[in-house]
Amino acid sequence: MTVNYNRDASTSKSWTFFKLLLKWKGSIWKAVYLELIIFLFIYEIISVVYRRALNPFQQRSFEALVRFFDARLSYIPLELVLGFFCTQVFNRWNKQYDNIGFIDKYDILHIFSLHSVLVLRDISMRVRRRFPTIDTIVAAGLMLPHEKEIFQSYSDAAGTPKYWIPASWALSMTYEAWKHGYIESAYYKVVLQEEIRKWRTNLEWVFNYDWVPLPLMYPQVVCMAVHLYFLVCILARQQVIVDHELRTEIDTFFPIMTTLQFVFYMGWMKVIEAVINPFGEDDDDFETNALIDRNITMGMMIVDEGYDRPPELRRDSFWNEIHPLYSEETSRIPNHPPCGSVSQVK
């Protein structure tokens, strides 16, 4: 499910983000703890072997290897690779969220709900588990038995998905409604059909993002760069002893700064992994099943309870005088109405 922390971050205070650091679900700690344990385990084993098991000649050879890797660690352009890839992934994430389809504005609700389910069950494992077959969609009431027969009668010889069929039905329904006088004018028919086309296009974009991901080489490069960087760090960040004296001022048997760097960079990569496919089953992926339920419930409320039942127009409390009401506590909070930055200059 989506991890919501907006309430905890509603006010900017010194401790606000420290509170967020204490969360576990969807956190950086949950994402990187296993890799961090493995990294530190290997690091400490090598450190113990270097200090206790190697003879002086072997230690000198190991120290030369450490200096070699440490001097060339910056050859891996980690910030550039992660930064650019993260930008691309988040742009795709935003576009998928914009196109996922909220049903509030539409009237042919049954068809739209069916359309979204047909698309989401092929790109979201959560929805696939809920609707593994067309029969389960019929059992859920999202497709009627006669609609199933018509749907399956369409040829799929080319192997292409048949998501377009419900949208085609919806367009035909608007034409029939206009022809029988349920839609007042051709203009409103065209407007409604444009909304249907927009809905279908948005869902098609969602499917296309799943069908054509970012080139495989890109996540491979990012994954390889991050893991190779810290694989080299296992040697490059070892504390070496030269002539029985530490090369640095403090013998930090535990790699403090390297551990922090590991959390930041590996966490950065884990963010990308979680966002690259928001229709998966991670803590912060899209709530696709909840979206389906919301669209069905909201749509039925619009047509059954909200249609043609506006409240009677009456005089409200602001008819003669405008005095916005504040509680005693909120009245003490100063208001700053919008004004130009130099509007008060005389």
PDB file of C-alpha atoms in Angstrom, residues 12-284:
ATOM      1  CA  SER A  12       8.030  22.456   9.098  1.00  0.00           C
ATOM      2  CA  LYS A  13       9.775  22.017  12.436  1.00  0.00           C
ATOM      3  CA  SER A  14      13.254  21.002  13.478  1.00  0.00           C
ATOM      4  CA  TRP A  15      12.205  17.451  14.311  1.00  0.00           C
ATOM      5  CA  THR A  16       9.717  16.862  11.464  1.00  0.00           C
ATOM      6  CA  PHE A  17      12.015  14.889   9.204  1.00  0.00           C
ATOM      7  CA  PHE A  18      13.624  13.124  12.146  1.00  0.00           C
ATOM      8  CA  LYS A  19      10.180  11.675  12.885  1.00  0.00           C
ATOM      9  CA  LEU A  20      10.053  10.372   9.328  1.00  0.00           C
ATOM     10  CA  LEU A  21      13.400   8.646   9.845  1.00  0.00           C
ATOM     11  CA  LEU A  22      11.790   6.481  12.538  1.00  0.00           C
ATOM     12  CA  LYS A  23       9.292   4.919  10.121  1.00  0.00           C
ATOM     13  CA  TRP A  24      10.000   1.412   8.843  1.00  0.00           C
ATOM     14  CA  LYS A  25       7.411   0.600   6.185  1.00  0.00           C
ATOM     15  CA  GLY A  26       8.530   1.981   2.839  1.00  0.00           C
ATOM     16  CA  SER A  27      11.688   3.387   4.454  1.00  0.00           C
ATOM     17  CA  ILE A  28      15.270   3.472   3.279  1.00  0.00           C
ATOM     18  CA  TRP A  29      16.199   1.227   6.220  1.00  0.00           C
ATOM     19  CA  LYS A  30      13.880  -1.531   5.022  1.00  0.00           C
ATOM     20  CA  ALA A  31      15.218  -1.161   1.484  1.00  0.00           C
ATOM     21  CA  VAL A  32      18.968  -1.360   2.190  1.00  0.00           C
ATOM     22  CA  TYR A  33      19.417  -3.255   5.454  1.00  0.00           C
ATOM     23  CA  LEU A  34      20.111  -6.648   3.852  1.00  0.00           C
ATOM     24  CA  GLU A  35      22.707  -5.316   1.404  1.00  0.00           C
ATOM     25  CA  LEU A  36      24.292  -3.252   4.190  1.00  0.00           C
ATOM     26  CA  ILE A  37      24.654  -6.304   6.459  1.00  0.00           C
ATOM     27  CA  ILE A  38      26.293  -8.279   3.640  1.00  0.00           C
ATOM     28  CA  PHE A  39      28.618  -5.366   2.796  1.00  0.00           C
ATOM     29  CA  LEU A  40      29.748  -4.882   6.408  1.00  0.00           C
ATOM     30  CA  PHE A  41      30.162  -8.621   6.947  1.00  0.00           C
ATOM     31  CA  ILE A  42      32.520  -8.974   3.970  1.00  0.00           C
ATOM     32  CA  TYR A  43      34.335  -5.748   4.902  1.00  0.00           C
ATOM     33  CA  GLU A  44      35.025  -6.888   8.466  1.00  0.00           C
ATOM     34  CA  ILE A  45      36.154 -10.356   7.379  1.00  0.00           C
ATOM     35  CA  ILE A  46      38.728  -8.825   5.023  1.00  0.00           C
ATOM     36  CA  SER A  47      39.825  -6.397   7.746  1.00  0.00           C
ATOM     37  CA  VAL A  48      40.359  -9.212  10.257  1.00  0.00           C
ATOM     38  CA  VAL A  49      42.235 -11.326   7.718  1.00  0.00           C
ATOM     39  CA  TYR A  50      44.483  -8.359   6.857  1.00  0.00           C
ATOM     40  CA  ARG A  51      45.289  -7.587  10.486  1.00  0.00           C
ATOM     41  CA  ARG A  52      45.578 -11.120  11.893  1.00  0.00           C
ATOM     42  CA  ALA A  53      46.220 -13.683   9.160  1.00  0.00           C
ATOM     43  CA  LEU A  54      48.599 -12.055   6.659  1.00  0.00           C
ATOM     44  CA  ASN A  55      52.370 -11.941   7.086  1.00  0.00           C
ATOM     45  CA  PRO A  56      54.208  -8.602   6.656  1.00  0.00           C
ATOM     46  CA  PHE A  57      54.940  -9.188   2.954  1.00  0.00           C
ATOM     47  CA  GLN A  58      51.312 -10.074   2.234  1.00  0.00           C
ATOM     48  CA  GLN A  59      50.175  -7.027   4.207  1.00  0.00           C
ATOM     49  CA  ARG A  60      52.345  -4.748   2.068  1.00  0.00           C
ATOM     50  CA  SER A  61      50.864  -6.271  -1.101  1.00  0.00           C
ATOM     51  CA  PHE A  62      47.353  -5.826   0.281  1.00  0.00           C
ATOM     52  CA  GLU A  63      48.088  -2.181   1.198  1.00  0.00           C
ATOM     53  CA  ALA A  64      49.290  -1.497  -2.350  1.00  0.00           C
ATOM     54  CA  LEU A  65      46.030  -2.965  -3.642  1.00  0.00           C
ATOM     55  CA  VAL A  66      44.017  -0.760  -1.271  1.00  0.00           C
ATOM     56  CA  ARG A  67      45.853   2.375  -2.399  1.00  0.00           C
ATOM     57  CA  PHE A  68      45.360   1.422  -6.056  1.00  0.00           C
ATOM     58  CA  PHE A  69      41.580   1.066  -5.715  1.00  0.00           C
ATOM     59  CA  ASP A  70      41.198   4.077  -3.431  1.00  0.00           C
ATOM     60  CA  ALA A  71      42.954   6.356  -5.928  1.00  0.00           C
ATOM     61  CA  ARG A  72      40.689   5.217  -8.763  1.00  0.00           C
ATOM     62  CA  LEU A  73      37.344   4.918  -6.990  1.00  0.00           C
ATOM     63  CA  SER A  74      36.146   8.204  -8.483  1.00  0.00           C
ATOM     64  CA  TYR A  75      36.339   6.682 -11.970  1.00  0.00           C
ATOM     65  CA  ILE A  76      32.824   5.301 -11.437  1.00  0.00           C
ATOM     66  CA  PRO A  77      30.487   8.300 -12.119  1.00  0.00           C
ATOM     67  CA  LEU A  78      27.907   7.264  -9.540  1.00  0.00           C
ATOM     68  CA  GLU A  79      26.188  10.641  -9.011  1.00  0.00           C
ATOM     69  CA  LEU A  80      25.767  11.237 -12.750  1.00  0.00           C
ATOM     70  CA  VAL A  81      24.377   7.772 -13.452  1.00  0.00           C
ATOM     71  CA  LEU A  82      21.961   7.777 -10.517  1.00  0.00           C
ATOM     72  CA  GLY A  83      20.832  11.376 -10.972  1.00  0.00           C
ATOM     73  CA  PHE A  84      19.978  11.127 -14.658  1.00  0.00           C
ATOM     74  CA  PHE A  85      18.290   7.744 -14.338  1.00  0.00           C
ATOM     75  CA  CYS A  86      16.262   8.892 -11.320  1.00  0.00           C
ATOM     76  CA  THR A  87      14.997  11.890 -13.309  1.00  0.00           C
ATOM     77  CA  GLN A  88      13.835   9.680 -16.185  1.00  0.00           C
ATOM     78  CA  VAL A  89      12.120   7.202 -13.888  1.00  0.00           C
ATOM     79  CA  PHE A  90      10.252   9.866 -11.914  1.00  0.00           C
ATOM     80  CA  ASN A  91       9.067  11.541 -15.119  1.00  0.00           C
ATOM     81  CA  ARG A  92       7.569   8.221 -16.233  1.00  0.00           C
ATOM     82  CA  TRP A  93       6.066   7.717 -12.761  1.00  0.00           C
ATOM     83  CA  ASN A  94       4.332  11.112 -12.887  1.00  0.00           C
ATOM     84  CA  LYS A  95       2.921  10.476 -16.360  1.00  0.00           C
ATOM     85  CA  GLN A  96       1.604   7.063 -15.361  1.00  0.00           C
ATOM     86  CA  TYR A  97      -0.118   8.547 -12.324  1.00  0.00           C
ATOM     87  CA  ASP A  98      -1.654  11.326 -14.437  1.00  0.00           C
ATOM     88  CA  ASN A  99      -3.037   8.785 -16.923  1.00  0.00           C
ATOM     89  CA  ILE A 100      -4.164   6.027 -14.576  1.00  0.00           C
ATOM     90  CA  GLY A 101      -7.806   7.101 -14.831  1.00  0.00           C
ATOM     91  CA  PHE A 102     -10.122   8.610 -12.215  1.00  0.00           C
ATOM     92  CA  ILE A 103     -13.762   8.152 -13.058  1.00  0.00           C
ATOM     93  CA  ASP A 104     -15.307  11.205 -11.379  1.00  0.00           C
ATOM     94  CA  LYS A 105     -16.094  13.064 -14.611  1.00  0.00           C
ATOM     95  CA  TYR A 106     -17.679  10.275 -16.621  1.00  0.00           C
ATOM     96  CA  ASP A 107     -21.192   8.913 -17.062  1.00  0.00           C
ATOM     97  CA  ILE A 108     -20.824   5.596 -18.891  1.00  0.00           C
ATOM     98  CA  LEU A 109     -19.386   4.238 -15.676  1.00  0.00           C
ATOM     99  CA  HIS A 110     -19.863   0.518 -16.065  1.00  0.00           C
ATOM    100  CA  ILE A 111     -17.917   0.483 -19.327  1.00  0.00           C
ATOM    101  CA  PHE A 112     -15.129   2.659 -17.958  1.00  0.00           C
ATOM    102  CA  SER A 113     -14.713   0.453 -14.887  1.00  0.00           C
ATOM    103  CA  LEU A 114     -14.473  -2.600 -17.127  1.00  0.00           C
ATOM    104  CA  HIS A 115     -11.973  -0.849 -19.389  1.00  0.00           C
ATOM    105  CA  SER A 116      -9.667   0.082 -16.507  1.00  0.00           C
ATOM    106  CA  VAL A 117      -9.825  -3.428 -15.012  1.00  0.00           C
ATOM    107  CA  LEU A 118      -8.909  -5.036 -18.346  1.00  0.00           C
ATOM    108  CA  VAL A 119      -5.835  -2.819 -18.595  1.00  0.00           C
ATOM    109  CA  LEU A 120      -4.750  -2.948 -14.948  1.00  0.00           C
ATOM    110  CA  ARG A 121      -5.033  -6.731 -14.641  1.00  0.00           C
ATOM    111  CA  ASP A 122      -2.361  -7.043 -17.345  1.00  0.00           C
ATOM    112  CA  ILE A 123       0.123  -4.619 -15.774  1.00  0.00           C
ATOM    113  CA  SER A 124      -0.524  -4.891 -12.010  1.00  0.00           C
ATOM    114  CA  MET A 125       0.064  -8.150 -10.133  1.00  0.00           C
ATOM    115  CA  ARG A 126      -2.302  -7.039  -7.372  1.00  0.00           C
ATOM    116  CA  VAL A 127      -5.163  -6.679  -9.838  1.00  0.00           C
ATOM    117  CA  ARG A 128      -4.126  -9.884 -11.621  1.00  0.00           C
ATOM    118  CA  ARG A 129      -4.453 -11.832  -8.380  1.00  0.00           C
ATOM    119  CA  ARG A 130      -7.889 -10.321  -7.873  1.00  0.00           C
ATOM    120  CA  PHE A 131      -9.118 -10.917 -11.454  1.00  0.00           C
ATOM    121  CA  PRO A 132      -7.071 -13.829 -12.849  1.00  0.00           C
ATOM    122  CA  THR A 133      -9.620 -14.648 -15.576  1.00  0.00           C
ATOM    123  CA  ILE A 134     -12.431 -13.000 -17.515  1.00  0.00           C
ATOM    124  CA  ASP A 135     -14.875 -15.171 -15.551  1.00  0.00           C
ATOM    125  CA  THR A 136     -13.790 -13.507 -12.303  1.00  0.00           C
ATOM    126  CA  ILE A 137     -14.528 -10.118 -13.871  1.00  0.00           C
ATOM    127  CA  VAL A 138     -18.010 -11.393 -14.748  1.00  0.00           C
ATOM    128  CA  ALA A 139     -18.464 -12.773 -11.224  1.00  0.00           C
ATOM    129  CA  ALA A 140     -17.520  -9.364  -9.812  1.00  0.00           C
ATOM    130  CA  GLY A 141     -20.274  -7.750 -11.881  1.00  0.00           C
ATOM    131  CA  LEU A 142     -17.928  -5.618 -13.959  1.00  0.00           C
ATOM    132  CA  MET A 143     -18.826  -7.503 -17.132  1.00  0.00           C
ATOM    133  CA  LEU A 144     -22.216  -9.000 -17.893  1.00  0.00           C
ATOM    134  CA  PRO A 145     -22.486 -12.514 -19.388  1.00  0.00           C
ATOM    135  CA  HIS A 146     -23.706 -11.273 -22.764  1.00  0.00           C
ATOM    136  CA  GLU A 147     -20.889  -8.696 -22.806  1.00  0.00           C
ATOM    137  CA  LYS A 148     -18.421 -11.513 -22.209  1.00  0.00           C
ATOM    138  CA  GLU A 149     -19.769 -13.388 -25.235  1.00  0.00           C
ATOM    139  CA  ILE A 150     -19.446 -10.304 -27.434  1.00  0.00           C
ATOM    140  CA  PHE A 151     -15.996  -9.511 -26.031  1.00  0.00           C
ATOM    141  CA  GLN A 152     -14.690 -13.018 -26.711  1.00  0.00           C
ATOM    142  CA  SER A 153     -16.230 -13.060 -30.187  1.00  0.00           C
ATOM    143  CA  TYR A 154     -13.756 -10.418 -31.345  1.00  0.00           C
ATOM    144  CA  SER A 155     -10.786 -11.915 -33.147  1.00  0.00           C
ATOM    145  CA  ASP A 156      -7.392 -11.736 -31.464  1.00  0.00           C
ATOM    146  CA  ALA A 157      -5.451 -13.506 -34.203  1.00  0.00           C
ATOM    147  CA  ALA A 158      -2.738 -10.841 -34.106  1.00  0.00           C
ATOM    148  CA  GLY A 159      -2.281 -11.368 -30.372  1.00  0.00           C
ATOM    149  CA  THR A 160      -3.032  -7.732 -29.595  1.00  0.00           C
ATOM    150  CA  PRO A 161      -4.933  -6.836 -26.407  1.00  0.00           C
ATOM    151  CA  LYS A 162      -8.630  -6.070 -26.730  1.00  0.00           C
ATOM    152  CA  TYR A 163      -8.731  -3.161 -24.287  1.00  0.00           C
ATOM    153  CA  TRP A 164     -10.223  -0.919 -26.972  1.00  0.00           C
ATOM    154  CA  ILE A 165     -13.491  -2.868 -27.092  1.00  0.00           C
ATOM    155  CA  PRO A 166     -15.184  -1.265 -24.022  1.00  0.00           C
ATOM    156  CA  ALA A 167     -14.197   2.186 -25.303  1.00  0.00           C
ATOM    157  CA  SER A 168     -15.769   1.333 -28.659  1.00  0.00           C
ATOM    158  CA  TRP A 169     -18.934   0.254 -26.848  1.00  0.00           C
ATOM    159  CA  ALA A 170     -19.005   3.531 -24.951  1.00  0.00           C
ATOM    160  CA  LEU A 171     -18.719   5.549 -28.167  1.00  0.00           C
ATOM    161  CA  SER A 172     -21.570   3.558 -29.704  1.00  0.00           C
ATOM    162  CA  MET A 173     -23.696   4.123 -26.598  1.00  0.00           C
ATOM    163  CA  THR A 174     -23.249   7.888 -26.809  1.00  0.00           C
ATOM    164  CA  TYR A 175     -24.339   7.825 -30.441  1.00  0.00           C
ATOM    165  CA  GLU A 176     -27.424   5.755 -29.585  1.00  0.00           C
ATOM    166  CA  ALA A 177     -28.248   8.058 -26.667  1.00  0.00           C
ATOM    167  CA  TRP A 178     -27.999  11.106 -28.943  1.00  0.00           C
ATOM    168  CA  LYS A 179     -30.073   9.439 -31.659  1.00  0.00           C
ATOM    169  CA  HIS A 180     -32.871   8.655 -29.179  1.00  0.00           C
ATOM    170  CA  GLY A 181     -32.842  12.124 -27.658  1.00  0.00           C
ATOM    171  CA  TYR A 182     -31.127  11.355 -24.337  1.00  0.00           C
ATOM    172  CA  ILE A 183     -28.341  13.791 -25.291  1.00  0.00           C
ATOM    173  CA  GLU A 184     -29.749  17.210 -26.134  1.00  0.00           C
ATOM    174  CA  SER A 185     -27.477  18.236 -28.992  1.00  0.00           C
ATOM    175  CA  ALA A 186     -24.728  16.970 -31.246  1.00  0.00           C
ATOM    176  CA  TYR A 187     -22.308  19.302 -29.468  1.00  0.00           C
ATOM    177  CA  TYR A 188     -22.744  17.503 -26.135  1.00  0.00           C
ATOM    178  CA  LYS A 189     -22.386  14.168 -27.934  1.00  0.00           C
ATOM    179  CA  VAL A 190     -19.045  15.275 -29.369  1.00  0.00           C
ATOM    180  CA  VAL A 191     -17.871  16.561 -25.977  1.00  0.00           C
ATOM    181  CA  LEU A 192     -18.765  13.255 -24.331  1.00  0.00           C
ATOM    182  CA  GLN A 193     -17.065  11.262 -27.061  1.00  0.00           C
ATOM    183  CA  GLU A 194     -13.922  13.363 -26.709  1.00  0.00           C
ATOM    184  CA  GLU A 195     -13.852  12.532 -22.991  1.00  0.00           C
ATOM    185  CA  ILE A 196     -14.195   8.840 -23.849  1.00  0.00           C
ATOM    186  CA  ARG A 197     -11.314   9.086 -26.318  1.00  0.00           C
ATOM    187  CA  LYS A 198      -9.230  10.897 -23.695  1.00  0.00           C
ATOM    188  CA  TRP A 199      -9.965   8.155 -21.148  1.00  0.00           C
ATOM    189  CA  ARG A 200      -9.018   5.447 -23.641  1.00  0.00           C
ATOM    190  CA  THR A 201      -5.838   7.286 -24.680  1.00  0.00           C
ATOM    191  CA  ASN A 202      -4.748   7.730 -21.063  1.00  0.00           C
ATOM    192  CA  LEU A 203      -5.172   4.033 -20.305  1.00  0.00           C
ATOM    193  CA  GLU A 204      -3.362   3.203 -23.531  1.00  0.00           C
ATOM    194  CA  TRP A 205      -0.431   5.312 -22.341  1.00  0.00           C
ATOM    195  CA  VAL A 206      -0.425   3.460 -19.020  1.00  0.00           C
ATOM    196  CA  PHE A 207      -0.291   0.155 -20.882  1.00  0.00           C
ATOM    197  CA  ASN A 208       2.399   1.420 -23.279  1.00  0.00           C
ATOM    198  CA  TYR A 209       4.648   2.461 -20.387  1.00  0.00           C
ATOM    199  CA  ASP A 210       4.399  -1.107 -19.109  1.00  0.00           C
ATOM    200  CA  TRP A 211       4.881  -2.592 -22.582  1.00  0.00           C
ATOM    201  CA  VAL A 212       7.938  -0.475 -23.468  1.00  0.00           C
ATOM    202  CA  PRO A 213      10.037   0.217 -20.357  1.00  0.00           C
ATOM    203  CA  LEU A 214      13.263   2.161 -20.302  1.00  0.00           C
ATOM    204  CA  PRO A 215      16.017   0.366 -22.259  1.00  0.00           C
ATOM    205  CA  LEU A 216      17.293  -2.611 -20.266  1.00  0.00           C
ATOM    206  CA  MET A 217      20.871  -1.387 -20.541  1.00  0.00           C
ATOM    207  CA  TYR A 218      20.060   1.640 -18.395  1.00  0.00           C
ATOM    208  CA  PRO A 219      18.974  -0.141 -15.187  1.00  0.00           C
ATOM    209  CA  GLN A 220      21.786  -2.627 -15.799  1.00  0.00           C
ATOM    210  CA  VAL A 221      24.340   0.192 -15.881  1.00  0.00           C
ATOM    211  CA  VAL A 222      22.910   1.748 -12.702  1.00  0.00           C
ATOM    212  CA  CYS A 223      22.799  -1.553 -10.833  1.00  0.00           C
ATOM    213  CA  MET A 224      26.298  -2.506 -11.955  1.00  0.00           C
ATOM    214  CA  ALA A 225      27.741   0.932 -11.141  1.00  0.00           C
ATOM    215  CA  VAL A 226      26.361   1.011  -7.588  1.00  0.00           C
ATOM    216  CA  HIS A 227      27.276  -2.561  -6.706  1.00  0.00           C
ATOM    217  CA  LEU A 228      30.729  -2.414  -8.294  1.00  0.00           C
ATOM    218  CA  TYR A 229      31.397   0.877  -6.519  1.00  0.00           C
ATOM    219  CA  PHE A 230      30.831  -0.660  -3.109  1.00  0.00           C
ATOM    220  CA  LEU A 231      32.541  -3.880  -4.107  1.00  0.00           C
ATOM    221  CA  VAL A 232      35.642  -1.780  -4.752  1.00  0.00           C
ATOM    222  CA  CYS A 233      34.993   0.094  -1.485  1.00  0.00           C
ATOM    223  CA  ILE A 234      35.401  -3.170   0.424  1.00  0.00           C
ATOM    224  CA  LEU A 235      39.100  -2.952  -0.448  1.00  0.00           C
ATOM    225  CA  ALA A 236      39.591   0.763  -1.094  1.00  0.00           C
ATOM    226  CA  ARG A 237      38.186   1.846   2.291  1.00  0.00           C
ATOM    227  CA  GLN A 238      40.180  -0.587   4.416  1.00  0.00           C
ATOM    228  CA  GLN A 239      42.349   0.913   7.153  1.00  0.00           C
ATOM    229  CA  VAL A 240      45.981   0.096   6.330  1.00  0.00           C
ATOM    230  CA  ILE A 241      48.957   0.005   8.669  1.00  0.00           C
ATOM    231  CA  VAL A 242      52.302   1.248   7.355  1.00  0.00           C
ATOM    232  CA  ASP A 243      55.329   0.176   9.398  1.00  0.00           C
ATOM    233  CA  HIS A 244      53.004  -0.720  12.284  1.00  0.00           C
ATOM    234  CA  GLU A 245      51.468   2.746  12.268  1.00  0.00           C
ATOM    235  CA  LEU A 246      48.017   3.725  11.078  1.00  0.00           C
ATOM    236  CA  ARG A 247      47.845   5.653   7.823  1.00  0.00           C
ATOM    237  CA  THR A 248      45.012   7.701   9.372  1.00  0.00           C
ATOM    238  CA  GLU A 249      44.805   9.315  12.789  1.00  0.00           C
ATOM    239  CA  ILE A 250      42.057   7.031  14.166  1.00  0.00           C
ATOM    240  CA  ASP A 251      41.717   3.275  13.808  1.00  0.00           C
ATOM    241  CA  THR A 252      38.064   3.051  12.760  1.00  0.00           C
ATOM    242  CA  PHE A 253      37.558  -0.695  12.642  1.00  0.00           C
ATOM    243  CA  PHE A 254      33.947   0.065  11.656  1.00  0.00           C
ATOM    244  CA  PRO A 255      33.735   2.060   8.358  1.00  0.00           C
ATOM    245  CA  ILE A 256      31.509   4.892   9.568  1.00  0.00           C
ATOM    246  CA  MET A 257      31.639   7.243   6.582  1.00  0.00           C
ATOM    247  CA  THR A 258      31.536   4.422   4.047  1.00  0.00           C
ATOM    248  CA  THR A 259      28.438   3.047   5.783  1.00  0.00           C
ATOM    249  CA  LEU A 260      26.715   6.418   5.491  1.00  0.00           C
ATOM    250  CA  GLN A 261      27.689   6.601   1.842  1.00  0.00           C
ATOM    251  CA  PHE A 262      26.321   3.093   1.326  1.00  0.00           C
ATOM    252  CA  VAL A 263      22.964   4.016   2.873  1.00  0.00           C
ATOM    253  CA  PHE A 264      22.651   7.134   0.694  1.00  0.00           C
ATOM    254  CA  TYR A 265      23.716   5.657  -2.644  1.00  0.00           C
ATOM    255  CA  MET A 266      22.145   2.238  -2.220  1.00  0.00           C
ATOM    256  CA  GLY A 267      18.999   3.925  -0.884  1.00  0.00           C
ATOM    257  CA  TRP A 268      18.966   6.165  -3.954  1.00  0.00           C
ATOM    258  CA  MET A 269      19.065   3.102  -6.172  1.00  0.00           C
ATOM    259  CA  LYS A 270      16.311   1.420  -4.126  1.00  0.00           C
ATOM    260  CA  VAL A 271      14.098   4.467  -4.656  1.00  0.00           C
ATOM    261  CA  ILE A 272      14.545   4.016  -8.401  1.00  0.00           C
ATOM    262  CA  GLU A 273      13.767   0.299  -8.116  1.00  0.00           C
ATOM    263  CA  ALA A 274      10.528   1.060  -6.264  1.00  0.00           C
ATOM    264  CA  VAL A 275       9.412   3.764  -8.699  1.00  0.00           C
ATOM    265  CA  ILE A 276      10.426   2.173 -12.005  1.00  0.00           C
ATOM    266  CA  ASN A 277       7.269   0.016 -11.947  1.00  0.00           C
ATOM    267  CA  PRO A 278       4.606   1.601  -9.718  1.00  0.00           C
ATOM    268  CA  PHE A 279       2.126  -1.201 -10.481  1.00  0.00           C
ATOM    269  CA  GLY A 280       4.057  -3.823  -8.514  1.00  0.00           C
ATOM    270  CA  GLU A 281       3.679  -4.939  -4.912  1.00  0.00           C
ATOM    271  CA  ASP A 282       6.123  -2.662  -3.098  1.00  0.00           C
ATOM    272  CA  ASP A 283       5.078  -0.634  -0.064  1.00  0.00           C
ATOM    273  CA  ASP A 284       4.799   2.569  -2.095  1.00  0.00           C
TER     274      ASP A 284
END
